[in-house]
PDB file of C-alpha atoms in Angstrom:
ATOM      1  CA  UNK A1447      87.368  33.405  56.480  1.00  0.00           C
ATOM      2  CA  UNK A1448      87.269  37.120  57.208  1.00  0.00           C
ATOM      3  CA  UNK A1449      85.847  39.865  55.023  1.00  0.00           C
ATOM      4  CA  UNK A1450      87.687  43.193  54.961  1.00  0.00           C
ATOM      5  CA  UNK A1451      86.060  46.448  53.903  1.00  0.00           C
ATOM      6  CA  UNK A1452      88.599  49.227  53.451  1.00  0.00           C
ATOM      7  CA  UNK A1453      88.274  52.907  52.618  1.00  0.00           C
ATOM      8  CA  UNK A1454      91.583  54.165  51.280  1.00  0.00           C
ATOM      9  CA  UNK A1455      92.762  57.545  49.964  1.00  0.00           C
ATOM     10  CA  UNK A1456      93.260  57.313  46.178  1.00  0.00           C
ATOM     11  CA  UNK A1457      97.021  57.861  46.511  1.00  0.00           C
ATOM     12  CA  UNK A1458      97.360  54.796  48.790  1.00  0.00           C
ATOM     13  CA  UNK A1459      95.023  52.382  47.025  1.00  0.00           C
ATOM     14  CA  UNK A1460      97.777  50.864  44.872  1.00  0.00           C
ATOM     15  CA  UNK A1461      99.898  50.177  47.973  1.00  0.00           C
ATOM     16  CA  UNK A1462      96.943  48.545  49.706  1.00  0.00           C
ATOM     17  CA  UNK A1463      96.161  46.388  46.677  1.00  0.00           C
ATOM     18  CA  UNK A1464      99.803  45.278  46.407  1.00  0.00           C
ATOM     19  CA  UNK A1465      99.836  44.393  50.099  1.00  0.00           C
ATOM     20  CA  UNK A1466      96.673  42.304  49.735  1.00  0.00           C
ATOM     21  CA  UNK A1467      97.933  40.562  46.610  1.00  0.00           C
ATOM     22  CA  UNK A1468     101.246  39.531  48.187  1.00  0.00           C
ATOM     23  CA  UNK A1469      99.653  38.324  51.451  1.00  0.00           C
ATOM     24  CA  UNK A1470      99.085  34.539  51.337  1.00  0.00           C
ATOM     25  CA  UNK A1471      95.502  33.532  52.064  1.00  0.00           C
ATOM     26  CA  UNK A1472      93.729  36.477  50.404  1.00  0.00           C
ATOM     27  CA  UNK A1473      91.135  36.312  47.637  1.00  0.00           C
ATOM     28  CA  UNK A1474      88.005  37.950  46.191  1.00  0.00           C
ATOM     29  CA  UNK A1475      89.730  41.316  45.817  1.00  0.00           C
ATOM     30  CA  UNK A1476      87.552  44.130  44.495  1.00  0.00           C
ATOM     31  CA  UNK A1477      88.371  47.829  44.061  1.00  0.00           C
ATOM     32  CA  UNK A1478      85.705  50.491  43.600  1.00  0.00           C
ATOM     33  CA  UNK A1479      87.440  53.800  42.782  1.00  0.00           C
ATOM     34  CA  UNK A1480      85.781  56.851  44.296  1.00  0.00           C
ATOM     35  CA  UNK A1481      82.924  54.842  45.846  1.00  0.00           C
ATOM     36  CA  UNK A1482      83.466  56.103  49.401  1.00  0.00           C
ATOM     37  CA  UNK A1483      81.996  59.419  50.512  1.00  0.00           C
ATOM     38  CA  UNK A1484      82.736  59.674  54.245  1.00  0.00           C
ATOM     39  CA  UNK A1485      85.681  59.659  54.359  1.00  0.00           C
ATOM     40  CA  UNK A1486      86.154  60.210  50.633  1.00  0.00           C
ATOM     41  CA  UNK A1487      88.260  57.651  48.829  1.00  0.00           C
ATOM     42  CA  UNK A1488      88.265  54.257  47.160  1.00  0.00           C
ATOM     43  CA  UNK A1489      86.463  51.198  48.471  1.00  0.00           C
ATOM     44  CA  UNK A1490      88.575  48.041  48.630  1.00  0.00           C
ATOM     45  CA  UNK A1491      86.983  44.691  49.460  1.00  0.00           C
ATOM     46  CA  UNK A1492      88.670  41.343  49.982  1.00  0.00           C
ATOM     47  CA  UNK A1493      88.425  38.055  51.845  1.00  0.00           C
ATOM     48  CA  UNK A1494      91.303  36.634  53.861  1.00  0.00           C
ATOM     49  CA  UNK A1495      91.834  33.394  55.730  1.00  0.00           C
ATOM     50  CA  UNK A1496      91.648  33.923  59.480  1.00  0.00           C
ATOM     51  CA  UNK A1497      95.173  32.611  59.957  1.00  0.00           C
ATOM     52  CA  UNK A1498      96.490  35.342  57.630  1.00  0.00           C
ATOM     53  CA  UNK A1499      94.275  38.081  59.029  1.00  0.00           C
ATOM     54  CA  UNK A1500      96.628  39.428  61.681  1.00  0.00           C
ATOM     55  CA  UNK A1501      99.492  39.791  59.196  1.00  0.00           C
ATOM     56  CA  UNK A1502      97.292  41.699  56.748  1.00  0.00           C
ATOM     57  CA  UNK A1503      95.831  43.951  59.427  1.00  0.00           C
ATOM     58  CA  UNK A1504      99.314  44.765  60.715  1.00  0.00           C
ATOM     59  CA  UNK A1505     100.384  45.707  57.197  1.00  0.00           C
ATOM     60  CA  UNK A1506      97.346  47.935  56.705  1.00  0.00           C
ATOM     61  CA  UNK A1507      98.034  49.697  59.983  1.00  0.00           C
ATOM     62  CA  UNK A1508     101.649  50.209  58.952  1.00  0.00           C
ATOM     63  CA  UNK A1509     100.309  52.013  55.862  1.00  0.00           C
ATOM     64  CA  UNK A1510      98.235  54.262  58.131  1.00  0.00           C
ATOM     65  CA  UNK A1511      94.881  53.222  56.660  1.00  0.00           C
ATOM     66  CA  UNK A1512      93.161  53.318  60.051  1.00  0.00           C
ATOM     67  CA  UNK A1513      94.127  57.000  60.393  1.00  0.00           C
ATOM     68  CA  UNK A1514      93.338  58.297  56.910  1.00  0.00           C
ATOM     69  CA  UNK A1515      90.589  55.840  55.994  1.00  0.00           C
ATOM     70  CA  UNK A1516      88.820  52.865  57.532  1.00  0.00           C
ATOM     71  CA  UNK A1517      89.394  49.169  58.250  1.00  0.00           C
ATOM     72  CA  UNK A1518      86.343  47.015  58.980  1.00  0.00           C
ATOM     73  CA  UNK A1519      86.501  43.257  59.573  1.00  0.00           C
ATOM     74  CA  UNK A1520      83.611  40.794  59.522  1.00  0.00           C
ATOM     75  CA  UNK A1521      83.470  37.029  60.037  1.00  0.00           C
ATOM     76  CA  UNK A1522      82.202  35.006  57.087  1.00  0.00           C
ATOM     77  CA  UNK A1523      79.971  32.194  58.306  1.00  0.00           C
ATOM     78  CA  UNK A1524      79.748  30.492  54.902  1.00  0.00           C
ATOM     79  CA  UNK A1525      81.824  30.948  51.751  1.00  0.00           C
ATOM     80  CA  UNK A1526      81.129  28.663  48.773  1.00  0.00           C
ATOM     81  CA  UNK A1527      84.151  29.321  46.610  1.00  0.00           C
ATOM     82  CA  UNK A1528      87.046  27.242  45.333  1.00  0.00           C
ATOM     83  CA  UNK A1529      89.207  30.369  45.529  1.00  0.00           C
ATOM     84  CA  UNK A1530      88.367  30.698  49.216  1.00  0.00           C
ATOM     85  CA  UNK A1531      89.306  27.064  49.803  1.00  0.00           C
ATOM     86  CA  UNK A1532      92.606  27.632  47.998  1.00  0.00           C
ATOM     87  CA  UNK A1533      93.304  30.781  50.014  1.00  0.00           C
ATOM     88  CA  UNK A1534      92.849  28.883  53.275  1.00  0.00           C
ATOM     89  CA  UNK A1535      95.252  26.197  52.028  1.00  0.00           C
ATOM     90  CA  UNK A1536      97.866  28.852  51.198  1.00  0.00           C
ATOM     91  CA  UNK A1537      97.591  30.597  54.577  1.00  0.00           C
ATOM     92  CA  UNK A1538     100.008  29.438  57.289  1.00  0.00           C
ATOM     93  CA  UNK A1539      98.747  27.360  60.216  1.00  0.00           C
ATOM     94  CA  UNK A1540      95.187  26.571  61.228  1.00  0.00           C
ATOM     95  CA  UNK A1541      92.346  29.052  61.569  1.00  0.00           C
ATOM     96  CA  UNK A1542      91.478  27.821  65.074  1.00  0.00           C
ATOM     97  CA  UNK A1543      95.016  28.610  66.273  1.00  0.00           C
ATOM     98  CA  UNK A1544      95.184  32.124  64.818  1.00  0.00           C
ATOM     99  CA  UNK A1545      94.876  35.159  67.092  1.00  0.00           C
ATOM    100  CA  UNK A1546      93.564  38.454  65.757  1.00  0.00           C
ATOM    101  CA  UNK A1547      95.282  40.715  68.250  1.00  0.00           C
ATOM    102  CA  UNK A1548      93.460  43.874  67.244  1.00  0.00           C
ATOM    103  CA  UNK A1549      90.117  42.081  67.540  1.00  0.00           C
ATOM    104  CA  UNK A1550      91.077  40.689  70.942  1.00  0.00           C
ATOM    105  CA  UNK A1551      92.187  44.110  72.185  1.00  0.00           C
ATOM    106  CA  UNK A1552      88.989  45.719  70.927  1.00  0.00           C
ATOM    107  CA  UNK A1553      86.778  43.013  72.445  1.00  0.00           C
ATOM    108  CA  UNK A1554      88.443  43.115  75.859  1.00  0.00           C
ATOM    109  CA  UNK A1555      88.388  46.933  75.766  1.00  0.00           C
ATOM    110  CA  UNK A1556      84.606  46.810  75.464  1.00  0.00           C
ATOM    111  CA  UNK A1557      84.153  44.063  78.054  1.00  0.00           C
ATOM    112  CA  UNK A1558      86.464  45.720  80.591  1.00  0.00           C
ATOM    113  CA  UNK A1559      84.857  49.160  80.542  1.00  0.00           C
ATOM    114  CA  UNK A1560      83.198  50.239  83.776  1.00  0.00           C
ATOM    115  CA  UNK A1561      79.585  50.914  82.832  1.00  0.00           C
ATOM    116  CA  UNK A1562      76.192  50.944  84.501  1.00  0.00           C
ATOM    117  CA  UNK A1563      75.327  47.650  82.805  1.00  0.00           C
ATOM    118  CA  UNK A1564      78.549  46.000  84.008  1.00  0.00           C
ATOM    119  CA  UNK A1565      78.002  47.173  87.602  1.00  0.00           C
ATOM    120  CA  UNK A1566      74.359  46.065  87.457  1.00  0.00           C
ATOM    121  CA  UNK A1567      75.266  42.563  86.288  1.00  0.00           C
ATOM    122  CA  UNK A1568      78.020  42.012  88.851  1.00  0.00           C
ATOM    123  CA  UNK A1569      75.825  43.412  91.640  1.00  0.00           C
ATOM    124  CA  UNK A1570      72.845  41.234  90.709  1.00  0.00           C
ATOM    125  CA  UNK A1571      75.113  38.202  90.419  1.00  0.00           C
ATOM    126  CA  UNK A1572      76.556  38.879  93.884  1.00  0.00           C
ATOM    127  CA  UNK A1573      73.101  39.210  95.426  1.00  0.00           C
ATOM    128  CA  UNK A1574      71.982  35.964  93.786  1.00  0.00           C
ATOM    129  CA  UNK A1575      75.094  34.294  95.183  1.00  0.00           C
ATOM    130  CA  UNK A1576      74.294  35.752  98.620  1.00  0.00           C
ATOM    131  CA  UNK A1577      70.969  33.934  98.555  1.00  0.00           C
ATOM    132  CA  UNK A1578      72.799  30.799  97.459  1.00  0.00           C
ATOM    133  CA  UNK A1579      75.323  30.825 100.300  1.00  0.00           C
ATOM    134  CA  UNK A1580      72.706  31.507 102.996  1.00  0.00           C
ATOM    135  CA  UNK A1581      70.372  28.812 101.657  1.00  0.00           C
ATOM    136  CA  UNK A1582      73.291  26.467 100.856  1.00  0.00           C
ATOM    137  CA  UNK A1583      71.841  26.183  97.360  1.00  0.00           C
ATOM    138  CA  UNK A1584      74.369  25.106  94.728  1.00  0.00           C
ATOM    139  CA  UNK A1585      71.991  25.916  91.861  1.00  0.00           C
ATOM    140  CA  UNK A1586      71.860  29.565  92.873  1.00  0.00           C
ATOM    141  CA  UNK A1587      75.653  29.626  93.136  1.00  0.00           C
ATOM    142  CA  UNK A1588      76.011  28.249  89.598  1.00  0.00           C
ATOM    143  CA  UNK A1589      73.473  30.777  88.341  1.00  0.00           C
ATOM    144  CA  UNK A1590      75.363  33.634  89.956  1.00  0.00           C
ATOM    145  CA  UNK A1591      78.615  32.441  88.393  1.00  0.00           C
ATOM    146  CA  UNK A1592      77.009  32.419  84.940  1.00  0.00           C
ATOM    147  CA  UNK A1593      75.577  35.939  85.364  1.00  0.00           C
ATOM    148  CA  UNK A1594      78.807  37.524  86.634  1.00  0.00           C
ATOM    149  CA  UNK A1595      80.663  39.580  83.967  1.00  0.00           C
ATOM    150  CA  UNK A1596      84.034  39.679  85.720  1.00  0.00           C
ATOM    151  CA  UNK A1597      85.896  37.547  83.172  1.00  0.00           C
ATOM    152  CA  UNK A1598      85.879  40.482  80.721  1.00  0.00           C
ATOM    153  CA  UNK A1599      88.128  42.731  82.842  1.00  0.00           C
ATOM    154  CA  UNK A1600      90.304  39.753  83.780  1.00  0.00           C
ATOM    155  CA  UNK A1601      90.836  38.937  80.099  1.00  0.00           C
ATOM    156  CA  UNK A1602      91.437  42.620  79.454  1.00  0.00           C
ATOM    157  CA  UNK A1603      94.150  42.685  82.108  1.00  0.00           C
ATOM    158  CA  UNK A1604      95.876  39.630  80.608  1.00  0.00           C
ATOM    159  CA  UNK A1605      95.688  41.147  77.124  1.00  0.00           C
ATOM    160  CA  UNK A1606      97.066  44.449  78.408  1.00  0.00           C
ATOM    161  CA  UNK A1607     100.041  42.703  80.021  1.00  0.00           C
ATOM    162  CA  UNK A1608     100.905  40.844  76.830  1.00  0.00           C
ATOM    163  CA  UNK A1609     100.264  43.777  74.487  1.00  0.00           C
ATOM    164  CA  UNK A1610     101.855  46.288  76.877  1.00  0.00           C
ATOM    165  CA  UNK A1611      98.741  48.444  76.878  1.00  0.00           C
ATOM    166  CA  UNK A1612      98.725  50.455  80.127  1.00  0.00           C
ATOM    167  CA  UNK A1613      95.387  52.153  79.396  1.00  0.00           C
ATOM    168  CA  UNK A1614      93.644  48.831  78.930  1.00  0.00           C
ATOM    169  CA  UNK A1615      95.269  47.523  82.120  1.00  0.00           C
ATOM    170  CA  UNK A1616      94.110  50.557  84.106  1.00  0.00           C
ATOM    171  CA  UNK A1617      90.593  50.328  82.666  1.00  0.00           C
ATOM    172  CA  UNK A1618      90.388  46.637  83.549  1.00  0.00           C
ATOM    173  CA  UNK A1619      91.660  47.183  87.102  1.00  0.00           C
ATOM    174  CA  UNK A1620      89.154  49.985  87.668  1.00  0.00           C
ATOM    175  CA  UNK A1621      86.310  47.806  86.379  1.00  0.00           C
ATOM    176  CA  UNK A1622      87.345  44.947  88.683  1.00  0.00           C
ATOM    177  CA  UNK A1623      87.946  46.995  91.827  1.00  0.00           C
ATOM    178  CA  UNK A1624      84.991  49.342  91.505  1.00  0.00           C
ATOM    179  CA  UNK A1625      82.674  46.590  90.282  1.00  0.00           C
ATOM    180  CA  UNK A1626      83.388  44.232  93.167  1.00  0.00           C
ATOM    181  CA  UNK A1627      83.428  47.071  95.718  1.00  0.00           C
ATOM    182  CA  UNK A1628      79.994  48.319  94.657  1.00  0.00           C
ATOM    183  CA  UNK A1629      78.593  44.795  94.412  1.00  0.00           C
ATOM    184  CA  UNK A1630      79.806  43.874  97.906  1.00  0.00           C
ATOM    185  CA  UNK A1631      78.567  47.106  99.478  1.00  0.00           C
ATOM    186  CA  UNK A1632      75.135  46.678  97.937  1.00  0.00           C
ATOM    187  CA  UNK A1633      75.090  43.037  99.029  1.00  0.00           C
ATOM    188  CA  UNK A1634      75.858  44.072 102.625  1.00  0.00           C
ATOM    189  CA  UNK A1635      72.808  46.347 102.510  1.00  0.00           C
ATOM    190  CA  UNK A1636      70.817  43.561 100.859  1.00  0.00           C
ATOM    191  CA  UNK A1637      71.814  41.201 103.681  1.00  0.00           C
ATOM    192  CA  UNK A1638      70.631  43.693 106.336  1.00  0.00           C
ATOM    193  CA  UNK A1639      67.310  43.993 104.520  1.00  0.00           C
ATOM    194  CA  UNK A1640      66.881  40.220 104.187  1.00  0.00           C
ATOM    195  CA  UNK A1641      67.694  39.825 107.876  1.00  0.00           C
ATOM    196  CA  UNK A1642      65.099  42.463 108.770  1.00  0.00           C
ATOM    197  CA  UNK A1643      62.371  40.560 106.903  1.00  0.00           C
ATOM    198  CA  UNK A1644      63.618  37.294 108.491  1.00  0.00           C
ATOM    199  CA  UNK A1645      64.808  35.690 105.257  1.00  0.00           C
ATOM    200  CA  UNK A1646      68.496  35.679 106.255  1.00  0.00           C
ATOM    201  CA  UNK A1647      69.823  34.706 109.673  1.00  0.00           C
ATOM    202  CA  UNK A1648      73.166  34.217 111.395  1.00  0.00           C
ATOM    203  CA  UNK A1649      72.212  30.611 112.122  1.00  0.00           C
ATOM    204  CA  UNK A1650      71.915  29.863 108.398  1.00  0.00           C
ATOM    205  CA  UNK A1651      75.302  31.417 107.729  1.00  0.00           C
ATOM    206  CA  UNK A1652      76.963  29.522 110.611  1.00  0.00           C
ATOM    207  CA  UNK A1653      75.464  26.169 109.626  1.00  0.00           C
ATOM    208  CA  UNK A1654      77.649  23.438 108.156  1.00  0.00           C
ATOM    209  CA  UNK A1655      76.496  24.260 104.565  1.00  0.00           C
ATOM    210  CA  UNK A1656      77.954  21.160 102.858  1.00  0.00           C
ATOM    211  CA  UNK A1657      77.202  22.486  99.352  1.00  0.00           C
ATOM    212  CA  UNK A1658      78.784  25.931  99.708  1.00  0.00           C
ATOM    213  CA  UNK A1659      81.275  25.887 102.592  1.00  0.00           C
ATOM    214  CA  UNK A1660      84.122  25.519 100.074  1.00  0.00           C
ATOM    215  CA  UNK A1661      83.607  29.200  99.222  1.00  0.00           C
ATOM    216  CA  UNK A1662      85.248  30.408 102.441  1.00  0.00           C
ATOM    217  CA  UNK A1663      87.732  27.527 102.661  1.00  0.00           C
ATOM    218  CA  UNK A1664      90.257  28.170  99.881  1.00  0.00           C
ATOM    219  CA  UNK A1665      92.876  25.565  99.095  1.00  0.00           C
ATOM    220  CA  UNK A1666      95.262  24.653  96.291  1.00  0.00           C
ATOM    221  CA  UNK A1667      92.409  23.180  94.263  1.00  0.00           C
ATOM    222  CA  UNK A1668      90.852  26.649  94.151  1.00  0.00           C
ATOM    223  CA  UNK A1669      93.984  28.009  92.491  1.00  0.00           C
ATOM    224  CA  UNK A1670      94.351  25.026  90.135  1.00  0.00           C
ATOM    225  CA  UNK A1671      90.751  25.340  88.917  1.00  0.00           C
ATOM    226  CA  UNK A1672      91.157  29.093  88.458  1.00  0.00           C
ATOM    227  CA  UNK A1673      94.298  28.543  86.355  1.00  0.00           C
ATOM    228  CA  UNK A1674      92.594  25.931  84.176  1.00  0.00           C
ATOM    229  CA  UNK A1675      89.507  28.104  83.763  1.00  0.00           C
ATOM    230  CA  UNK A1676      91.612  31.144  82.904  1.00  0.00           C
ATOM    231  CA  UNK A1677      93.430  29.232  80.170  1.00  0.00           C
ATOM    232  CA  UNK A1678      90.176  27.836  78.764  1.00  0.00           C
ATOM    233  CA  UNK A1679      88.489  31.233  78.821  1.00  0.00           C
ATOM    234  CA  UNK A1680      91.378  32.907  77.031  1.00  0.00           C
ATOM    235  CA  UNK A1681      91.405  30.215  74.345  1.00  0.00           C
ATOM    236  CA  UNK A1682      87.659  30.649  73.866  1.00  0.00           C
ATOM    237  CA  UNK A1683      88.164  34.367  73.250  1.00  0.00           C
ATOM    238  CA  UNK A1684      91.058  34.039  70.829  1.00  0.00           C
ATOM    239  CA  UNK A1685      89.445  31.223  68.845  1.00  0.00           C
ATOM    240  CA  UNK A1686      85.999  32.898  68.756  1.00  0.00           C
ATOM    241  CA  UNK A1687      84.456  29.940  70.608  1.00  0.00           C
ATOM    242  CA  UNK A1688      82.471  32.114  73.000  1.00  0.00           C
ATOM    243  CA  UNK A1689      80.237  29.237  74.072  1.00  0.00           C
ATOM    244  CA  UNK A1690      83.077  27.884  76.194  1.00  0.00           C
ATOM    245  CA  UNK A1691      82.931  31.024  78.335  1.00  0.00           C
ATOM    246  CA  UNK A1692      79.789  29.732  80.023  1.00  0.00           C
ATOM    247  CA  UNK A1693      81.727  26.731  81.281  1.00  0.00           C
ATOM    248  CA  UNK A1694      84.527  29.011  82.434  1.00  0.00           C
ATOM    249  CA  UNK A1695      82.087  31.272  84.271  1.00  0.00           C
ATOM    250  CA  UNK A1696      80.688  28.421  86.349  1.00  0.00           C
ATOM    251  CA  UNK A1697      84.140  27.007  87.134  1.00  0.00           C
ATOM    252  CA  UNK A1698      85.511  29.843  89.237  1.00  0.00           C
ATOM    253  CA  UNK A1699      84.404  31.156  92.623  1.00  0.00           C
ATOM    254  CA  UNK A1700      84.876  34.893  92.244  1.00  0.00           C
ATOM    255  CA  UNK A1701      81.299  36.181  92.584  1.00  0.00           C
ATOM    256  CA  UNK A1702      80.240  33.611  95.239  1.00  0.00           C
ATOM    257  CA  UNK A1703      83.351  34.460  97.288  1.00  0.00           C
ATOM    258  CA  UNK A1704      82.529  38.171  97.125  1.00  0.00           C
ATOM    259  CA  UNK A1705      78.938  37.430  98.136  1.00  0.00           C
ATOM    260  CA  UNK A1706      79.913  35.227 101.072  1.00  0.00           C
ATOM    261  CA  UNK A1707      82.374  37.870 102.275  1.00  0.00           C
ATOM    262  CA  UNK A1708      79.659  40.549 102.133  1.00  0.00           C
ATOM    263  CA  UNK A1709      77.073  38.452 103.977  1.00  0.00           C
ATOM    264  CA  UNK A1710      79.601  37.311 106.579  1.00  0.00           C
ATOM    265  CA  UNK A1711      80.708  40.900 107.153  1.00  0.00           C
ATOM    266  CA  UNK A1712      77.104  41.977 107.755  1.00  0.00           C
ATOM    267  CA  UNK A1713      76.869  39.373 110.559  1.00  0.00           C
ATOM    268  CA  UNK A1714      80.333  40.141 111.981  1.00  0.00           C
ATOM    269  CA  UNK A1715      81.553  36.702 110.901  1.00  0.00           C
ATOM    270  CA  UNK A1716      85.041  37.914 110.128  1.00  0.00           C
ATOM    271  CA  UNK A1717      86.536  34.425 109.839  1.00  0.00           C
ATOM    272  CA  UNK A1718      84.261  33.592 106.933  1.00  0.00           C
ATOM    273  CA  UNK A1719      84.703  37.073 105.480  1.00  0.00           C
ATOM    274  CA  UNK A1720      88.484  36.702 105.447  1.00  0.00           C
ATOM    275  CA  UNK A1721      88.370  33.158 104.039  1.00  0.00           C
ATOM    276  CA  UNK A1722      86.023  34.304 101.256  1.00  0.00           C
ATOM    277  CA  UNK A1723      88.303  37.247 100.467  1.00  0.00           C
ATOM    278  CA  UNK A1724      91.261  34.875 100.161  1.00  0.00           C
ATOM    279  CA  UNK A1725      89.183  32.700  97.826  1.00  0.00           C
ATOM    280  CA  UNK A1726      88.326  35.736  95.703  1.00  0.00           C
ATOM    281  CA  UNK A1727      91.928  36.943  95.433  1.00  0.00           C
ATOM    282  CA  UNK A1728      93.201  33.427  94.709  1.00  0.00           C
ATOM    283  CA  UNK A1729      90.751  33.017  91.832  1.00  0.00           C
ATOM    284  CA  UNK A1730      91.508  36.441  90.378  1.00  0.00           C
ATOM    285  CA  UNK A1731      95.259  35.785  90.507  1.00  0.00           C
ATOM    286  CA  UNK A1732      94.917  32.336  88.928  1.00  0.00           C
ATOM    287  CA  UNK A1733      92.772  33.568  86.033  1.00  0.00           C
ATOM    288  CA  UNK A1734      95.016  36.534  85.200  1.00  0.00           C
ATOM    289  CA  UNK A1735      98.187  34.430  85.447  1.00  0.00           C
ATOM    290  CA  UNK A1736      96.784  31.665  83.245  1.00  0.00           C
ATOM    291  CA  UNK A1737      95.330  34.113  80.736  1.00  0.00           C
ATOM    292  CA  UNK A1738      98.626  35.971  80.388  1.00  0.00           C
ATOM    293  CA  UNK A1739     100.680  32.795  79.979  1.00  0.00           C
ATOM    294  CA  UNK A1740      98.182  31.403  77.459  1.00  0.00           C
ATOM    295  CA  UNK A1741      98.375  34.533  75.314  1.00  0.00           C
ATOM    296  CA  UNK A1742     102.171  34.537  75.489  1.00  0.00           C
ATOM    297  CA  UNK A1743     102.276  30.878  74.446  1.00  0.00           C
ATOM    298  CA  UNK A1744      99.909  31.565  71.549  1.00  0.00           C
ATOM    299  CA  UNK A1745     102.012  34.510  70.423  1.00  0.00           C
ATOM    300  CA  UNK A1746     105.248  32.510  70.499  1.00  0.00           C
ATOM    301  CA  UNK A1747     103.769  29.465  68.762  1.00  0.00           C
ATOM    302  CA  UNK A1748     102.098  31.516  66.047  1.00  0.00           C
ATOM    303  CA  UNK A1749     105.225  33.581  65.372  1.00  0.00           C
ATOM    304  CA  UNK A1750     107.204  30.345  65.079  1.00  0.00           C
ATOM    305  CA  UNK A1751     104.612  28.989  62.637  1.00  0.00           C
ATOM    306  CA  UNK A1752     104.820  32.122  60.492  1.00  0.00           C
ATOM    307  CA  UNK A1753     108.622  32.009  60.415  1.00  0.00           C
ATOM    308  CA  UNK A1754     108.564  28.340  59.444  1.00  0.00           C
ATOM    309  CA  UNK A1755     106.063  29.022  56.663  1.00  0.00           C
ATOM    310  CA  UNK A1756     108.148  31.939  55.378  1.00  0.00           C
ATOM    311  CA  UNK A1757     111.276  29.739  55.271  1.00  0.00           C
ATOM    312  CA  UNK A1758     109.406  27.027  53.391  1.00  0.00           C
ATOM    313  CA  UNK A1759     108.186  29.551  50.819  1.00  0.00           C
ATOM    314  CA  UNK A1760     111.703  30.843  50.275  1.00  0.00           C
ATOM    315  CA  UNK A1761     112.861  27.310  49.468  1.00  0.00           C
ATOM    316  CA  UNK A1762     110.152  26.728  46.843  1.00  0.00           C
ATOM    317  CA  UNK A1763     110.916  27.447  43.169  1.00  0.00           C
ATOM    318  CA  UNK A1764     108.954  30.441  41.773  1.00  0.00           C
ATOM    319  CA  UNK A1765     106.642  28.260  39.661  1.00  0.00           C
ATOM    320  CA  UNK A1766     105.399  26.454  42.795  1.00  0.00           C
ATOM    321  CA  UNK A1767     104.617  29.598  44.786  1.00  0.00           C
ATOM    322  CA  UNK A1768     100.993  30.748  45.090  1.00  0.00           C
ATOM    323  CA  UNK A1769     100.126  33.538  42.620  1.00  0.00           C
ATOM    324  CA  UNK A1770      99.852  36.114  45.432  1.00  0.00           C
ATOM    325  CA  UNK A1771     103.482  35.632  46.483  1.00  0.00           C
ATOM    326  CA  UNK A1772     105.287  35.415  43.108  1.00  0.00           C
TER     327      UNK A1772
END
């Protein structure tokens, strides 16, 4: 369930209440006239099943509430109410399959913004991966994958393509390009320093490295894994199962590939540098492609579910319709 807190101008409160009442899956409606002070207006509270949330939010935006008032959405972790159970039964589809597009756009907007924290994380992750490739240490590689924040901009790019949001796409591309460029440049300097203090060497980089040589040897499996990880990561975002993102992060070879390219470049090992760059680009392409196709599939399936539910409701006699739709 979701909890909505709305501030509405007094002349639009009746429209908002009617919209909530005729949306299947809503309950616990409360109206507090004149309770809001900034901006001034009425306070409207309600709960809505997650699977009906996107429809209600779209209707509220069509009424212009986000411009003249406020729309706030919170997740309800526990709701002990028979009315809430009934609202979830009335809502179309399953909560786990529902996509809150505004929430997804907002989340990816935040995660895909180029910031000092984002650059710091991707740089630190790349330097950790640099230690992993030189030492042929798979644990360090996995740790670097988990630390890297690059999935945020990749998800933002997929969302922007589906939602046709050019600003989000540009922001995501800038975060990816600038983030990786800074991280690789710093890692080149880090490699020179580690070589100076005799902790890195060309011999270590040129060794067989059975645990990490896959990083500069891309193949079709690299692309397949990236596609699968991109689909899983996108599903984890849209279904609010963020714990799955950890598994996604350690499934792709973006940060380790960038690190290996930087270290190889510092030792003039251009063969490894080029192979690592191919690995990086292959993973980025696979994740964005899979994320975009996953979102498109979710959009088509959910729209089909809503149309089917609407047709079924039209065929029911009035006495069998839920109270909110009579």
